[in-house]
Short mmCIF file of C-alpha atoms in Angstrom, two decimals:
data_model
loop_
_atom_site.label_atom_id
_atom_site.label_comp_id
_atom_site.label_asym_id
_atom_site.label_seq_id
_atom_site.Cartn_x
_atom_site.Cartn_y
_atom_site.Cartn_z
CA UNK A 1 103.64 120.39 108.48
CA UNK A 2 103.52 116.46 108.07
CA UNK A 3 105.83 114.87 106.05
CA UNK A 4 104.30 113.19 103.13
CA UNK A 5 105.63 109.57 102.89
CA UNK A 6 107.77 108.10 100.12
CA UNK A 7 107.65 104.44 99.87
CA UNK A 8 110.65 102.62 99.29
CA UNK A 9 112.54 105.82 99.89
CA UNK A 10 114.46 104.43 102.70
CA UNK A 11 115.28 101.33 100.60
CA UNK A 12 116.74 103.33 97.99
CA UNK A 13 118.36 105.88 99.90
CA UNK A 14 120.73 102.82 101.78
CA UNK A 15 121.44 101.89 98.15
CA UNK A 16 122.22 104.95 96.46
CA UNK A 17 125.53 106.08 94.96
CA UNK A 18 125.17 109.66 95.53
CA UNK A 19 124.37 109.12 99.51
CA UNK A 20 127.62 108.61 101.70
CA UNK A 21 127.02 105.73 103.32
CA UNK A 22 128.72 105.31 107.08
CA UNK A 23 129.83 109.12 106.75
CA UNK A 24 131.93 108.37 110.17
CA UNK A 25 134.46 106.46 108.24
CA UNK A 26 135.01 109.75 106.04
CA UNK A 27 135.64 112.00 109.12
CA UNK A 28 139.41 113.76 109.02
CA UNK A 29 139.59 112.98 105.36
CA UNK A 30 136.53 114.38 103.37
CA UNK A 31 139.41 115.59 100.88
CA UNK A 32 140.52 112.23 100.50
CA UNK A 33 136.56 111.24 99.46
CA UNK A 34 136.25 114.05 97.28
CA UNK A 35 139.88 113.37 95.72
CA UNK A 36 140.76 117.53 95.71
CA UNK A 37 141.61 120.03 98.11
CA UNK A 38 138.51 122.14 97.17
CA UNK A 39 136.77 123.97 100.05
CA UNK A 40 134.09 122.28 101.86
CA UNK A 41 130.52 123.46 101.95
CA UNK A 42 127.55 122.06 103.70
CA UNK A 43 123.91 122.13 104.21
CA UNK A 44 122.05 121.51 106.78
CA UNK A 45 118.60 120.41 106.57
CA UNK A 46 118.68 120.66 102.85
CA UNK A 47 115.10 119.62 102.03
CA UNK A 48 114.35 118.57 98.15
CA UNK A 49 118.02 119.68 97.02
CA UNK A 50 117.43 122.60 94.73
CA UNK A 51 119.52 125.01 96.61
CA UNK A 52 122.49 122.95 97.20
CA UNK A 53 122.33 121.71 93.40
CA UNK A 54 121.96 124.69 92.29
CA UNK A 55 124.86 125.92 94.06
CA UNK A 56 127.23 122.63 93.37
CA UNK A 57 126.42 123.75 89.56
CA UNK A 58 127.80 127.00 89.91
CA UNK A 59 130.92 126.43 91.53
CA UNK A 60 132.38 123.58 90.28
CA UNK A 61 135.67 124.34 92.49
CA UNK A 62 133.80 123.42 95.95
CA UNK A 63 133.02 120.63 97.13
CA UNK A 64 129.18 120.14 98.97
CA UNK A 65 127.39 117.97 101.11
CA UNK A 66 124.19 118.40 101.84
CA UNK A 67 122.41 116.79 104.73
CA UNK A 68 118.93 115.68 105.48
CA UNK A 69 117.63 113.33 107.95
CA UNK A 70 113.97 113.02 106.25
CA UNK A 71 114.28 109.82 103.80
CA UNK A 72 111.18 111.17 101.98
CA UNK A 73 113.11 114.50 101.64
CA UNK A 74 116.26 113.90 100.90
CA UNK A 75 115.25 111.56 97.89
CA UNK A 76 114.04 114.42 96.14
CA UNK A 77 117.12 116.06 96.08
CA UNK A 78 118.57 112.80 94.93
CA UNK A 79 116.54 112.86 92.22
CA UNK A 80 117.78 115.98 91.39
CA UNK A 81 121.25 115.16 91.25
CA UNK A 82 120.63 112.37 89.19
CA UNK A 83 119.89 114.67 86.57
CA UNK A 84 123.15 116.61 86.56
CA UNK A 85 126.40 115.90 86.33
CA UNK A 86 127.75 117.31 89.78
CA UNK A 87 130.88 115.15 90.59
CA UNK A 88 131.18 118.09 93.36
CA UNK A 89 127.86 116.90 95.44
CA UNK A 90 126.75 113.70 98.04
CA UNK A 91 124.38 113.29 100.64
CA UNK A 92 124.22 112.74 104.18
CA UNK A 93 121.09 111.06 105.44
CA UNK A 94 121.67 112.26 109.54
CA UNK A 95 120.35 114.27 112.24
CA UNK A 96 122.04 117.35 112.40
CA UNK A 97 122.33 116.89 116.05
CA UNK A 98 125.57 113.92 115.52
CA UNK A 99 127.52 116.36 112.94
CA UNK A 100 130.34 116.33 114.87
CA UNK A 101 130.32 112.46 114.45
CA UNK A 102 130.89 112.75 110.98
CA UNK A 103 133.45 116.20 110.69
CA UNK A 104 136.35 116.68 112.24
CA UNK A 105 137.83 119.87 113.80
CA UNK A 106 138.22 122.97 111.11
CA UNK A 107 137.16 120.57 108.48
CA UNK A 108 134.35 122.66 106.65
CA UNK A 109 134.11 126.34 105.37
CA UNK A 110 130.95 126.89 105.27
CA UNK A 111 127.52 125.84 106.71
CA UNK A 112 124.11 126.94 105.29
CA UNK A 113 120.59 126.63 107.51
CA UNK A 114 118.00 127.29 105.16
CA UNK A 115 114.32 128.02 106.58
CA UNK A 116 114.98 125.75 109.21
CA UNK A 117 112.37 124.22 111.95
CA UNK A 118 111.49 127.39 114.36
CA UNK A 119 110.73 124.85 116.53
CA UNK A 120 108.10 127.68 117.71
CA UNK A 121 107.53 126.46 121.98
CA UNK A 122 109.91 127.94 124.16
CA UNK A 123 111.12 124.39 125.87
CA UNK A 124 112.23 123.40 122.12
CA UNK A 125 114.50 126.06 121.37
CA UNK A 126 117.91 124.26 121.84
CA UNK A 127 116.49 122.10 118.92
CA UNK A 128 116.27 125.20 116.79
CA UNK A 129 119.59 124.58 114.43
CA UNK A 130 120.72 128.12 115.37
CA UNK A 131 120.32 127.63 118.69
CA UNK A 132 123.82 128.48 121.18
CA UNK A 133 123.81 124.40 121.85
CA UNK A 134 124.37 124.09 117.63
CA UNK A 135 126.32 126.59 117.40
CA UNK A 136 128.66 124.98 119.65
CA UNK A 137 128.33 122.28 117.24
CA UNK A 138 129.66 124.62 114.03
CA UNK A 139 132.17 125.90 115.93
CA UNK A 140 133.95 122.23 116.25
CA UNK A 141 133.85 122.19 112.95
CA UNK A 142 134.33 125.35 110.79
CA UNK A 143 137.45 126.62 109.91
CA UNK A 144 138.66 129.58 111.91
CA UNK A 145 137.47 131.83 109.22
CA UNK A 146 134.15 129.90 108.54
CA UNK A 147 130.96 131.17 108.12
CA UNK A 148 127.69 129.75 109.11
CA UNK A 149 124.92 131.14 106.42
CA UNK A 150 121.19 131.37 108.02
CA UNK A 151 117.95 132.42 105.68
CA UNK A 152 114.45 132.49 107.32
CA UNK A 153 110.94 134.55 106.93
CA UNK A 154 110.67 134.04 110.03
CA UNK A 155 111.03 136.81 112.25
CA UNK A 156 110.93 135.37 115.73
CA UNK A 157 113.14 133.06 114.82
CA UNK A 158 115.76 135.11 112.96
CA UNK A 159 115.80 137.48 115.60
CA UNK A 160 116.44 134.65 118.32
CA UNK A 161 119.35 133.29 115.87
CA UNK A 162 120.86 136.88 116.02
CA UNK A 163 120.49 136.86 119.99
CA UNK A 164 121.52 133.18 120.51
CA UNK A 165 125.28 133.97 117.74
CA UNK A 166 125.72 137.46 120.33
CA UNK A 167 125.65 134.96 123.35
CA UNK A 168 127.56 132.11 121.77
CA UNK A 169 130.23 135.12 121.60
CA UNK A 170 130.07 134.68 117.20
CA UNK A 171 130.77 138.13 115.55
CA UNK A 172 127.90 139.24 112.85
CA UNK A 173 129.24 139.75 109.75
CA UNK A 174 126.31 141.04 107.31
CA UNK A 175 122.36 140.85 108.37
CA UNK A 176 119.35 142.00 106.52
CA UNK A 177 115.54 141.65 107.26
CA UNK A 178 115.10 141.83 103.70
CA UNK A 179 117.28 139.70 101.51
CA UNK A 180 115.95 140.74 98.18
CA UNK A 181 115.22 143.84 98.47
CA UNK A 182 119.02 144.64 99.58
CA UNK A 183 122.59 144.36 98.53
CA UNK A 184 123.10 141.36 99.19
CA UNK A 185 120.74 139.98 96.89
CA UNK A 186 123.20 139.38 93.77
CA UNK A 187 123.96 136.20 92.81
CA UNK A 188 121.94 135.04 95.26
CA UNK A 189 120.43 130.90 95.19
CA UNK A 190 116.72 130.80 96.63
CA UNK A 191 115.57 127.47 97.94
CA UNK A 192 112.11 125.90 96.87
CA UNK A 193 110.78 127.70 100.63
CA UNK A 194 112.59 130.81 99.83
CA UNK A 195 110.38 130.98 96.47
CA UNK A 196 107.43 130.44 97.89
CA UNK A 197 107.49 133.17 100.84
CA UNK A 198 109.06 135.45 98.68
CA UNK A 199 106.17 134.83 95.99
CA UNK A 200 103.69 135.75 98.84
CA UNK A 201 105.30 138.86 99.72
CA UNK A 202 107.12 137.95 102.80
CA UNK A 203 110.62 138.91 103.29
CA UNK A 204 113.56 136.83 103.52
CA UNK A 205 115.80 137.63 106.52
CA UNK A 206 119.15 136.61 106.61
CA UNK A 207 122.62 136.14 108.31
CA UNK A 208 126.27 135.60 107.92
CA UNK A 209 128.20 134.72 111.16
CA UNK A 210 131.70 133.77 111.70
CA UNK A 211 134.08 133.32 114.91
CA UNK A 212 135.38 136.12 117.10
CA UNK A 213 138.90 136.40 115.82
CA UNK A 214 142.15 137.73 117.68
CA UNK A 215 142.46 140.91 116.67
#
């Protein structure tokens, strides 16, 4: 799907207070920017923002970045945030493939993929951001008892996530090929994708992984 353009997104975007500009300077001491010890939360590919907003809403006690490298994207979610007061949220405007630039080692808690690319031909599939080569990525910088949070319709590409954690050596904690219509569908935040597949009928697959422990 092409990306409709946004003019003078770019412009505002390197202007913006809610976007952290040179994130690289904040890596180590994301506690310092956010001024609390709350838990860290990101997302990855967060598209127009309502997911990430919404959640930043509900739990005042976390702190959240979400990250986008689309300028015409992520200034929807800006707009978003502009609306609220969420002292709790900032933007990244990156590709996800320099995270580690901007975390440092067991600096985050949690990392949500929402209906990420599939990235559908086979010679793209260490692009796809649950591919092993990401996951590699996470694992830099998630605590030891992070999670990384993965929701899809998708099937190809949900069941190549769960294939791709297994040989990564990640442990799967919960899975479900059909997020609403299961237990795991309390208190759960959809995305503006998540509403439309759902809407057409098509179920929402998803995954919580987390590192192989000592036991």
């Amino acid at each position: 799907m092409r990306l409709r353009n946004v003019r003078g997104s770019r412009e505002e975007i390197e202007k913006n207070v809610f976007v952290v500009h040179e994130p690289e300077q904040h890596k180590g001491s994301w506690k310092r920017f956010f001024r609390n010890e709350n838990p860290l939360h990101i997302e990855i590919g967060m598209g127009k923002g309502k997911f990430i907003c919404q959640l930043a809403r509900n739990n005042p006690d976390i702190n959240y970045l979400g990250i986008e490298k689309y300028s015409s994207v992520l200034i929807r979610g800006i707009d978003k945030r502009k609306e609220l007061e969420l002292p709790n949220l900032y933007f990244l405007r990156l590709d996800a493939e320099f995270i580690n630039d901007v975390f440092d080692k067991e600096e985050v808690d949690r990392v949500y993929l929402n209906f990420s690319d599939p990235w559908p031909k086979d010679r793209h599939a260490r692009r796809r951001l649950t591919s092993r080569e990401y996951l590699s990525r996470y694992e830099k910088l998630l605590k030891k008892e992070g999670e990384v949070i993965f929701k899809t319709d998708n099937r190809g590409l949900f069941d190549f996530s769960i294939e791709e954690a297994d040989i990564a050596g990640w442990e799967l904690k919960n899975c479900t090929y059909d997020l609403h219509g299961s237990e795991y569908a309390e208190g759960n935040v959809m995305t503006e994708y998540e509403e439309k597949f759902s809407g057409l009928g098509n179920p929402i697959h998803r995954m919580v992984i987390g590192q192989k422990l000592p036991s």
